[in-house]
């Protein structure tokens, strides 16, 4: 029988990259799958709601805190086999995993360098960057069912991956990710598709060079956690890049031309994703509504490096941050007719 250390009224802000929000009524740190199961049983017996927190990089905690049990997932372990099979426990910091695989000359995750958070979170929103996404190399996800508390394995097709989306994201109360397995390419080439990345690299870059270039790009946008960076308290992108009908994308271009925001339709960033849909750049839309990089309102604002990241400057509240987010969303909607959706999870 596992002995649980149940703590009360534990501040959650220090466990998140935003540094905002109140305490967890109950809190258990788990380092083994057995204690994770026991923590869920404990919550069931006590009749309290339960949420799992890991890296804290994509979560916004309410000022009142969380009224139930927070399970802090610290399941650790990462095995890297020469044939490219990489098995990672959910609580393992993601960038350590990318670093290990690049050092082992395994291709497939190099563009996903520098992303904060835990490995278990990556399949949930099918984390992606610079044309690579975890769904491309993921072989399986082992999860715990929250009702039966049984482990179940999902193959890539079962996960229903889409752009920054998966079955796990759509059904957050069904499963908890325990372990993720990737099938990487030993000695494979780096994937360099985006111009922004290619522009900083020579031809046929190594995996290590690609990782360094991605880290430098992300650092230039304050998208790598750095204790000295004034933009450091954020959840990275606060909104998803919207995927809209081609018709709406055309309307956005017409609005931008009519309002003199651009002289040329090609100056509006848009990327066809097929099926009559286009992806727009949320940061571009936000900046065109007057919310510029470095915008400050009291203790919260917009990163000085990237309009998609809302930041907390210290001493603020979650209510202030969410109010700014709502205003940005409403202004983009009224100017361009595009709805922005929040990327981080709300807790409490
Ligand atoms: P960015 O590079 O300024 O790109 C803005 C938007 O344009 C994104 O929607 C991006 O698509 C798209 N885009 C740019 N070049 C493209 C190309 N050659 N082909 C297709 N689409 C293109 O974005 P950023 O905010 O600085 O972020 C850098 C990268 O990190 C992006 O890939 C972004 O999506 C990613 N990111 C991911 C997460 C996450 O997984 N939760 C969070 C933050 C940033 P894509 O989004 O498809 O790349």
Coordinates of C-alpha atoms and ligand atoms in Angstrom, one line a residue:
X1 CA 0.0 0.0 0.0
X2 CA 1.4 3.4 -1.0
X3 CA 1.6 6.1 1.7
X4 CA 0.3 9.4 0.4
X5 CA 1.6 12.8 1.7
X6 CA -1.5 14.9 1.4
X7 CA -0.8 18.6 1.9
X8 CA -3.3 21.4 2.4
X9 CA -3.6 24.9 0.9
X10 CA -0.5 24.7 -1.2
X11 CA 0.2 27.8 -3.4
X12 CA 0.0 26.9 -7.0
X13 CA 1.5 30.1 -8.5
X14 CA 5.1 29.1 -8.0
X15 CA 4.4 25.8 -9.9
X16 CA 3.2 27.7 -13.0
X17 CA 5.2 29.8 -15.5
X18 CA 2.7 32.6 -15.2
X19 CA 3.1 32.8 -11.4
X20 CA -0.6 33.7 -10.9
X21 CA -3.5 32.2 -9.0
X22 CA -4.4 30.9 -5.5
X23 CA -3.7 27.7 -3.6
X24 CA -4.8 24.1 -4.0
X25 CA -7.1 23.0 -1.2
X26 CA -5.4 19.6 -1.3
X27 CA -2.1 18.7 -3.0
X28 CA -0.3 15.4 -3.5
X29 CA 3.1 15.0 -5.4
X30 CA 3.3 11.7 -7.1
X31 CA 6.5 10.0 -8.4
X32 CA 5.1 6.5 -9.2
X33 CA 2.1 5.3 -11.1
X34 CA 0.9 3.4 -8.0
X35 CA 0.8 6.7 -6.0
X36 CA -1.0 8.4 -8.9
X37 CA -3.7 5.7 -8.7
X38 CA -3.9 6.0 -4.9
X39 CA -4.2 9.8 -5.2
X40 CA -7.2 9.5 -7.5
X41 CA -8.7 6.9 -5.0
X42 CA -8.2 9.4 -2.1
X43 CA -10.0 12.2 -4.0
X44 CA -12.9 9.8 -4.8
X45 CA -13.2 8.8 -1.1
X46 CA -13.1 12.4 0.0
X47 CA -15.5 13.4 -2.7
X48 CA -13.4 16.2 -4.1
X49 CA -12.7 17.2 -7.7
X50 CA -9.2 16.4 -9.0
X51 CA -6.8 17.8 -11.6
X52 CA -3.3 16.9 -12.6
X53 CA -0.6 19.5 -12.9
X54 CA 2.8 18.8 -14.4
X55 CA 5.1 21.5 -16.0
X56 CA 2.6 24.3 -15.2
X57 CA 3.5 26.0 -18.5
X58 CA 0.1 25.9 -20.1
X59 CA -2.3 26.5 -17.2
X60 CA -4.0 29.6 -15.8
X61 CA -4.9 29.2 -12.1
X62 CA -7.9 31.1 -10.8
X63 CA -7.3 33.7 -8.1
X64 CA -9.4 31.7 -5.7
X65 CA -7.2 28.6 -6.3
X66 CA -8.5 25.1 -6.8
X67 CA -11.1 23.7 -4.5
X68 CA -10.2 20.1 -4.8
X69 CA -7.0 17.9 -5.1
X70 CA -4.1 18.9 -7.4
X71 CA -1.9 15.9 -8.2
X72 CA 1.5 17.1 -9.1
X73 CA 2.8 14.6 -11.7
X74 CA 6.5 13.9 -11.2
X75 CA 6.6 10.6 -13.0
X76 CA 10.2 10.5 -14.3
X77 CA 12.2 8.3 -16.7
X78 CA 13.4 8.4 -20.3
X79 CA 14.9 5.5 -22.2
X80 CA 16.5 6.2 -25.6
X81 CA 17.2 3.0 -27.7
X82 CA 19.6 3.0 -30.6
X83 CA 16.8 1.9 -33.0
X84 CA 15.0 5.2 -32.3
X85 CA 12.4 4.0 -29.8
X86 CA 12.2 6.6 -27.1
X87 CA 10.0 5.9 -24.1
X88 CA 9.3 8.8 -21.7
X89 CA 7.4 9.1 -18.4
X90 CA 4.8 11.9 -18.4
X91 CA 6.4 14.2 -15.9
X92 CA 9.8 14.3 -17.7
X93 CA 10.6 17.9 -18.8
X94 CA 10.1 18.0 -22.5
X95 CA 13.2 19.9 -23.6
X96 CA 15.5 17.4 -21.7
X97 CA 13.9 14.7 -23.9
X98 CA 14.5 16.7 -27.1
X99 CA 18.1 17.3 -26.0
X100 CA 18.7 13.6 -25.4
X101 CA 17.3 12.5 -28.7
X102 CA 19.3 15.1 -30.7
X103 CA 22.5 14.1 -28.8
X104 CA 21.7 10.5 -29.7
X105 CA 21.4 11.5 -33.4
X106 CA 17.8 10.6 -33.6
X107 CA 15.7 12.8 -35.9
X108 CA 12.1 13.7 -35.4
X109 CA 11.9 16.1 -32.5
X110 CA 14.6 18.7 -33.3
X111 CA 12.2 21.5 -34.2
X112 CA 10.4 21.0 -31.0
X113 CA 13.4 22.3 -29.0
X114 CA 12.9 24.8 -26.2
X115 CA 9.2 24.2 -25.6
X116 CA 8.5 24.4 -21.8
X117 CA 6.4 21.9 -20.0
X118 CA 6.2 18.1 -19.5
X119 CA 6.3 15.3 -22.0
X120 CA 2.9 14.1 -20.9
X121 CA 1.4 17.3 -22.0
X122 CA 2.7 17.1 -25.6
X123 CA 0.2 14.6 -27.1
X124 CA -2.7 16.4 -25.4
X125 CA -2.4 19.5 -27.7
X126 CA -0.3 17.8 -30.3
X127 CA 2.5 20.2 -29.7
X128 CA 4.1 21.5 -32.8
X129 CA 6.6 24.1 -34.1
X130 CA 8.3 25.0 -37.4
X131 CA 6.4 22.3 -39.3
X132 CA 7.0 19.4 -36.9
X133 CA 4.5 18.0 -34.4
X134 CA 4.5 15.2 -31.9
X135 CA 1.8 13.3 -33.9
X136 CA 4.4 12.8 -36.7
X137 CA 6.6 10.4 -34.6
X138 CA 4.4 9.3 -31.7
X139 CA 4.1 5.5 -31.5
X140 CA 1.9 5.2 -28.5
X141 CA 0.5 6.9 -25.4
X142 CA -0.1 4.9 -22.2
X143 CA -2.8 6.5 -20.1
X144 CA -4.7 5.9 -16.9
X145 CA -8.5 5.8 -17.2
X146 CA -9.9 8.2 -14.7
X147 CA -13.1 6.1 -14.1
X148 CA -11.6 2.6 -13.8
X149 CA -8.1 3.7 -12.8
X150 CA -6.7 1.1 -15.4
X151 CA -3.8 1.7 -17.8
X152 CA -4.7 1.6 -21.5
X153 CA -2.5 2.1 -24.5
X154 CA -3.5 4.3 -27.5
X155 CA -1.9 4.1 -30.9
X156 CA -1.5 7.3 -33.0
X157 CA -4.8 6.7 -34.9
X158 CA -6.7 6.3 -31.6
X159 CA -5.5 9.8 -30.5
X160 CA -7.5 11.6 -33.2
X161 CA -4.7 14.2 -33.6
X162 CA -5.4 17.5 -35.4
X163 CA -3.8 20.9 -35.4
X164 CA -2.8 21.5 -31.7
X165 CA -5.6 19.1 -30.8
X166 CA -6.3 15.5 -29.8
X167 CA -8.9 13.3 -28.3
X168 CA -7.3 13.9 -24.9
X169 CA -7.8 17.6 -25.2
X170 CA -11.4 17.2 -26.2
X171 CA -12.1 14.8 -23.3
X172 CA -10.0 16.2 -20.4
X173 CA -11.8 14.2 -17.7
X174 CA -11.3 10.7 -19.2
X175 CA -7.6 10.0 -19.1
X176 CA -4.3 10.9 -17.5
X177 CA -1.1 10.5 -19.6
X178 CA 1.4 8.1 -18.0
X179 CA 4.0 7.5 -20.7
X180 CA 4.6 8.5 -24.3
X181 CA 6.7 6.5 -26.8
X182 CA 8.2 7.9 -30.0
X183 CA 9.7 6.2 -33.0
X184 CA 12.5 8.4 -34.2
X185 CA 14.9 8.1 -37.2
X186 CA 18.5 7.0 -36.3
X187 CA 20.9 9.2 -38.4
X188 CA 17.9 10.9 -40.0
X189 CA 18.0 14.4 -41.5
X190 CA 16.8 17.5 -39.7
X191 CA 13.4 18.7 -40.9
X192 CA 13.7 22.4 -41.9
X193 CA 10.7 23.6 -43.8
X194 CA 9.8 27.0 -42.5
X195 CA 11.6 29.9 -44.2
X196 CA 12.2 31.7 -40.8
X197 CA 14.2 28.7 -39.6
X198 CA 15.9 27.8 -43.0
X199 CA 17.0 31.4 -43.2
X200 CA 19.3 31.0 -40.2
X201 CA 20.8 27.6 -41.3
X202 CA 23.0 26.4 -44.1
X203 CA 22.1 23.6 -46.4
X204 CA 21.7 20.1 -44.8
X205 CA 22.1 21.2 -41.2
X206 CA 22.7 18.6 -38.5
X207 CA 20.2 17.9 -35.8
X208 CA 22.2 19.8 -33.3
X209 CA 22.5 22.9 -35.5
X210 CA 18.8 22.8 -36.1
X211 CA 18.1 22.5 -32.4
X212 CA 20.4 25.5 -31.7
X213 CA 18.7 27.6 -34.5
X214 CA 15.3 26.8 -33.1
X215 CA 16.4 27.7 -29.5
X216 CA 17.9 31.0 -30.8
X217 CA 14.7 31.9 -32.7
X218 CA 12.5 31.0 -29.7
X219 CA 14.8 33.0 -27.4
X220 CA 14.5 36.0 -29.6
X221 CA 10.7 35.8 -29.1
X222 CA 11.0 35.2 -25.3
X223 CA 9.6 31.7 -25.9
X224 CA 12.3 29.9 -23.9
X225 CA 12.1 30.1 -20.1
X226 CA 14.9 32.4 -18.9
X227 CA 14.9 33.7 -15.3
X228 CA 16.4 37.1 -16.5
X229 CA 13.8 37.7 -19.2
X230 CA 11.2 40.4 -18.2
X231 CA 8.7 38.5 -20.4
X232 CA 9.3 35.2 -18.7
X233 CA 6.0 34.9 -16.8
X234 CA 3.7 33.7 -19.5
X235 CA 2.1 30.5 -20.9
X236 CA 3.8 31.1 -24.3
X237 CA 1.0 31.5 -26.9
X238 CA -2.1 32.6 -25.1
X239 CA -4.3 32.0 -28.2
X240 CA -4.3 29.4 -30.9
X241 CA -3.5 30.4 -34.5
X242 CA -7.0 30.4 -35.9
X243 CA -8.0 28.0 -38.7
X244 CA -10.8 29.6 -40.7
X245 CA -12.7 29.1 -43.9
X246 CA -11.0 30.5 -47.0
X247 CA -13.9 32.8 -47.4
X248 CA -13.3 34.4 -44.0
X249 CA -9.5 34.6 -44.7
X250 CA -10.4 36.5 -47.9
X251 CA -12.6 38.9 -45.9
X252 CA -9.7 39.5 -43.5
X253 CA -7.5 40.4 -46.5
X254 CA -10.2 42.7 -47.8
X255 CA -10.5 44.4 -44.4
X256 CA -6.8 44.8 -44.1
X257 CA -6.6 46.4 -47.6
X258 CA -9.6 48.6 -47.1
X259 CA -8.3 49.9 -43.8
X260 CA -4.8 50.5 -45.2
X261 CA -3.2 48.0 -42.9
X262 CA -1.4 46.5 -46.0
X263 CA -0.9 47.6 -49.5
X264 CA -0.7 44.1 -50.9
X265 CA -2.9 41.1 -50.2
X266 CA 0.2 38.9 -49.9
X267 CA 1.3 40.9 -46.9
X268 CA -1.4 39.3 -44.8
X269 CA 0.1 36.1 -43.3
X270 CA -2.2 33.1 -44.3
X271 CA -1.4 29.5 -45.0
X272 CA -3.8 27.1 -46.8
X273 CA -4.4 24.0 -44.8
X274 CA -6.6 22.3 -47.4
X275 CA -10.3 21.5 -47.3
X276 CA -11.3 25.1 -48.0
X277 CA -9.5 26.3 -44.9
X278 CA -6.7 28.7 -44.1
X279 CA -4.5 29.2 -41.0
X280 CA -4.1 32.9 -39.9
X281 CA -1.4 34.3 -37.6
X282 CA -3.1 35.3 -34.4
X283 CA -0.2 37.6 -33.4
X284 CA -0.6 39.5 -36.7
X285 CA -4.4 40.0 -36.1
X286 CA -3.8 41.1 -32.5
X287 CA -1.2 43.7 -33.4
X288 CA -3.5 45.1 -36.1
X289 CA -6.2 45.9 -33.4
X290 CA -3.8 48.2 -31.6
X291 CA -2.5 45.7 -29.0
X292 CA 1.2 46.2 -29.7
X293 CA 4.1 44.2 -28.3
X294 CA 5.1 45.5 -24.9
X295 CA 1.6 46.8 -24.1
X296 CA 1.3 47.1 -20.3
X297 CA -1.9 47.4 -18.2
X298 CA -1.0 47.4 -14.5
X299 CA 0.7 44.1 -13.6
X300 CA -0.1 42.3 -16.9
X301 CA 0.4 43.0 -20.6
X302 CA 1.8 41.7 -23.8
X303 CA 5.3 40.4 -24.3
X304 CA 7.7 42.9 -25.8
X305 CA 8.9 40.2 -28.1
X306 CA 5.7 38.4 -29.2
X307 CA 2.1 39.7 -29.4
X308 CA 0.7 36.2 -28.9
X309 CA 2.1 35.9 -25.4
X310 CA 0.3 37.6 -22.5
X311 CA 2.7 38.3 -19.6
X312 CA 2.5 38.9 -15.9
X313 CA 5.0 41.4 -14.5
X314 CA 4.5 40.4 -10.9
X315 CA 2.0 41.3 -8.2
X316 CA -1.0 40.9 -10.6
X317 CA -4.1 38.7 -10.6
X318 CA -5.5 36.1 -12.9
X319 CA -8.7 38.3 -13.2
X320 CA -6.6 41.1 -14.7
X321 CA -4.9 38.8 -17.1
X322 CA -8.2 37.2 -18.2
X323 CA -9.8 40.5 -18.6
X324 CA -7.1 41.7 -21.0
X325 CA -7.4 38.4 -22.9
X326 CA -11.1 38.9 -23.3
X327 CA -10.6 42.4 -24.6
X328 CA -8.1 41.3 -27.1
X329 CA -10.4 38.4 -28.3
X330 CA -13.3 40.8 -28.6
X331 CA -11.4 43.4 -30.5
X332 CA -10.1 40.9 -33.0
X333 CA -13.6 39.5 -33.4
X334 CA -15.1 42.9 -34.1
X335 CA -12.4 44.1 -36.4
X336 CA -11.8 40.9 -38.5
X337 CA -14.7 38.6 -37.6
X338 CA -12.2 36.0 -36.4
X339 CA -12.7 34.2 -33.1
X340 CA -9.5 33.5 -31.1
X341 CA -9.5 30.5 -28.8
X342 CA -7.5 30.3 -25.7
X343 CA -4.7 27.8 -25.7
X344 CA -3.9 27.3 -21.9
X345 CA -6.1 25.3 -19.6
X346 CA -8.0 27.1 -16.8
X347 CA -7.8 25.6 -13.3
X348 CA -10.4 26.5 -10.8
Ligands
LIG1 P1 5.2 32.1 -36.4 O1 6.4 31.3 -36.9 O2 5.2 33.6 -36.4 O3 4.0 31.6 -37.3 C1 2.7 32.2 -37.2 C2 1.7 31.4 -37.9 O4 2.1 31.2 -39.2 C3 1.6 30.0 -37.3 O5 0.3 29.6 -37.4 C4 2.4 29.2 -38.3 O6 1.9 27.9 -38.4 C5 2.2 29.9 -39.5 N1 3.4 29.6 -40.5 C6 4.5 30.3 -40.5 N2 5.3 29.9 -41.5 C7 4.6 28.9 -42.1 C8 4.9 28.0 -43.2 N3 6.0 28.1 -43.9 N4 4.0 27.1 -43.5 C9 2.8 27.0 -42.8 N5 2.5 27.8 -41.8 C10 3.4 28.7 -41.4 O7 4.8 31.6 -35.0 P2 5.4 31.8 -33.6 O8 4.3 32.2 -32.7 O9 6.7 32.6 -33.6 O10 5.8 30.3 -33.1 C11 6.9 29.6 -33.7 C12 6.5 28.2 -33.9 O11 6.1 27.6 -32.6 C13 5.2 28.1 -34.8 O12 5.3 26.9 -35.5 C14 4.1 27.9 -33.7 O13 2.9 27.3 -34.2 C15 4.8 27.1 -32.7 N6 4.2 27.2 -31.4 C16 3.5 26.1 -30.9 C17 2.8 26.1 -29.7 C18 2.1 24.8 -29.3 O14 2.3 23.8 -29.9 N7 1.3 24.9 -28.4 C19 2.9 27.2 -28.9 C20 3.6 28.3 -29.4 C21 4.3 28.3 -30.6 P3 2.1 26.7 -37.4 O15 1.5 27.1 -36.1 O16 1.5 25.5 -38.0 O17 3.6 26.5 -37.3

